[in-house]
Amino acid sequence: YQQQRRGSLQLWQFLVALLDDPTNAPCIAWTGRGMEFKLIEPEE
């Protein structure tokens, strides 16, 4: 059971928005294996 309120943003939606924005490429990118992504230099 999952309820989504109007105007709320789920984590997966936030991540897809980051991945779809080319300006975020230095930080987050698709790996090319399905829906897998990676954080680039996550310790920074």
XYZ file of C-alpha atoms in Angstrom, residues 3-17:
15
model
C -0.168 6.650 -1.118
C 1.244 9.604 -2.998
C 0.076 13.056 -2.036
C -0.319 15.785 -4.603
C 2.885 17.761 -4.953
C 5.061 15.177 -3.223
C 8.173 13.950 -4.980
C 9.337 10.385 -4.583
C 13.009 9.475 -4.463
C 12.952 7.649 -7.800
C 11.393 10.703 -9.492
C 14.109 12.923 -8.034
C 16.858 10.557 -9.232
C 15.411 10.296 -12.750
C 15.244 14.099 -12.921
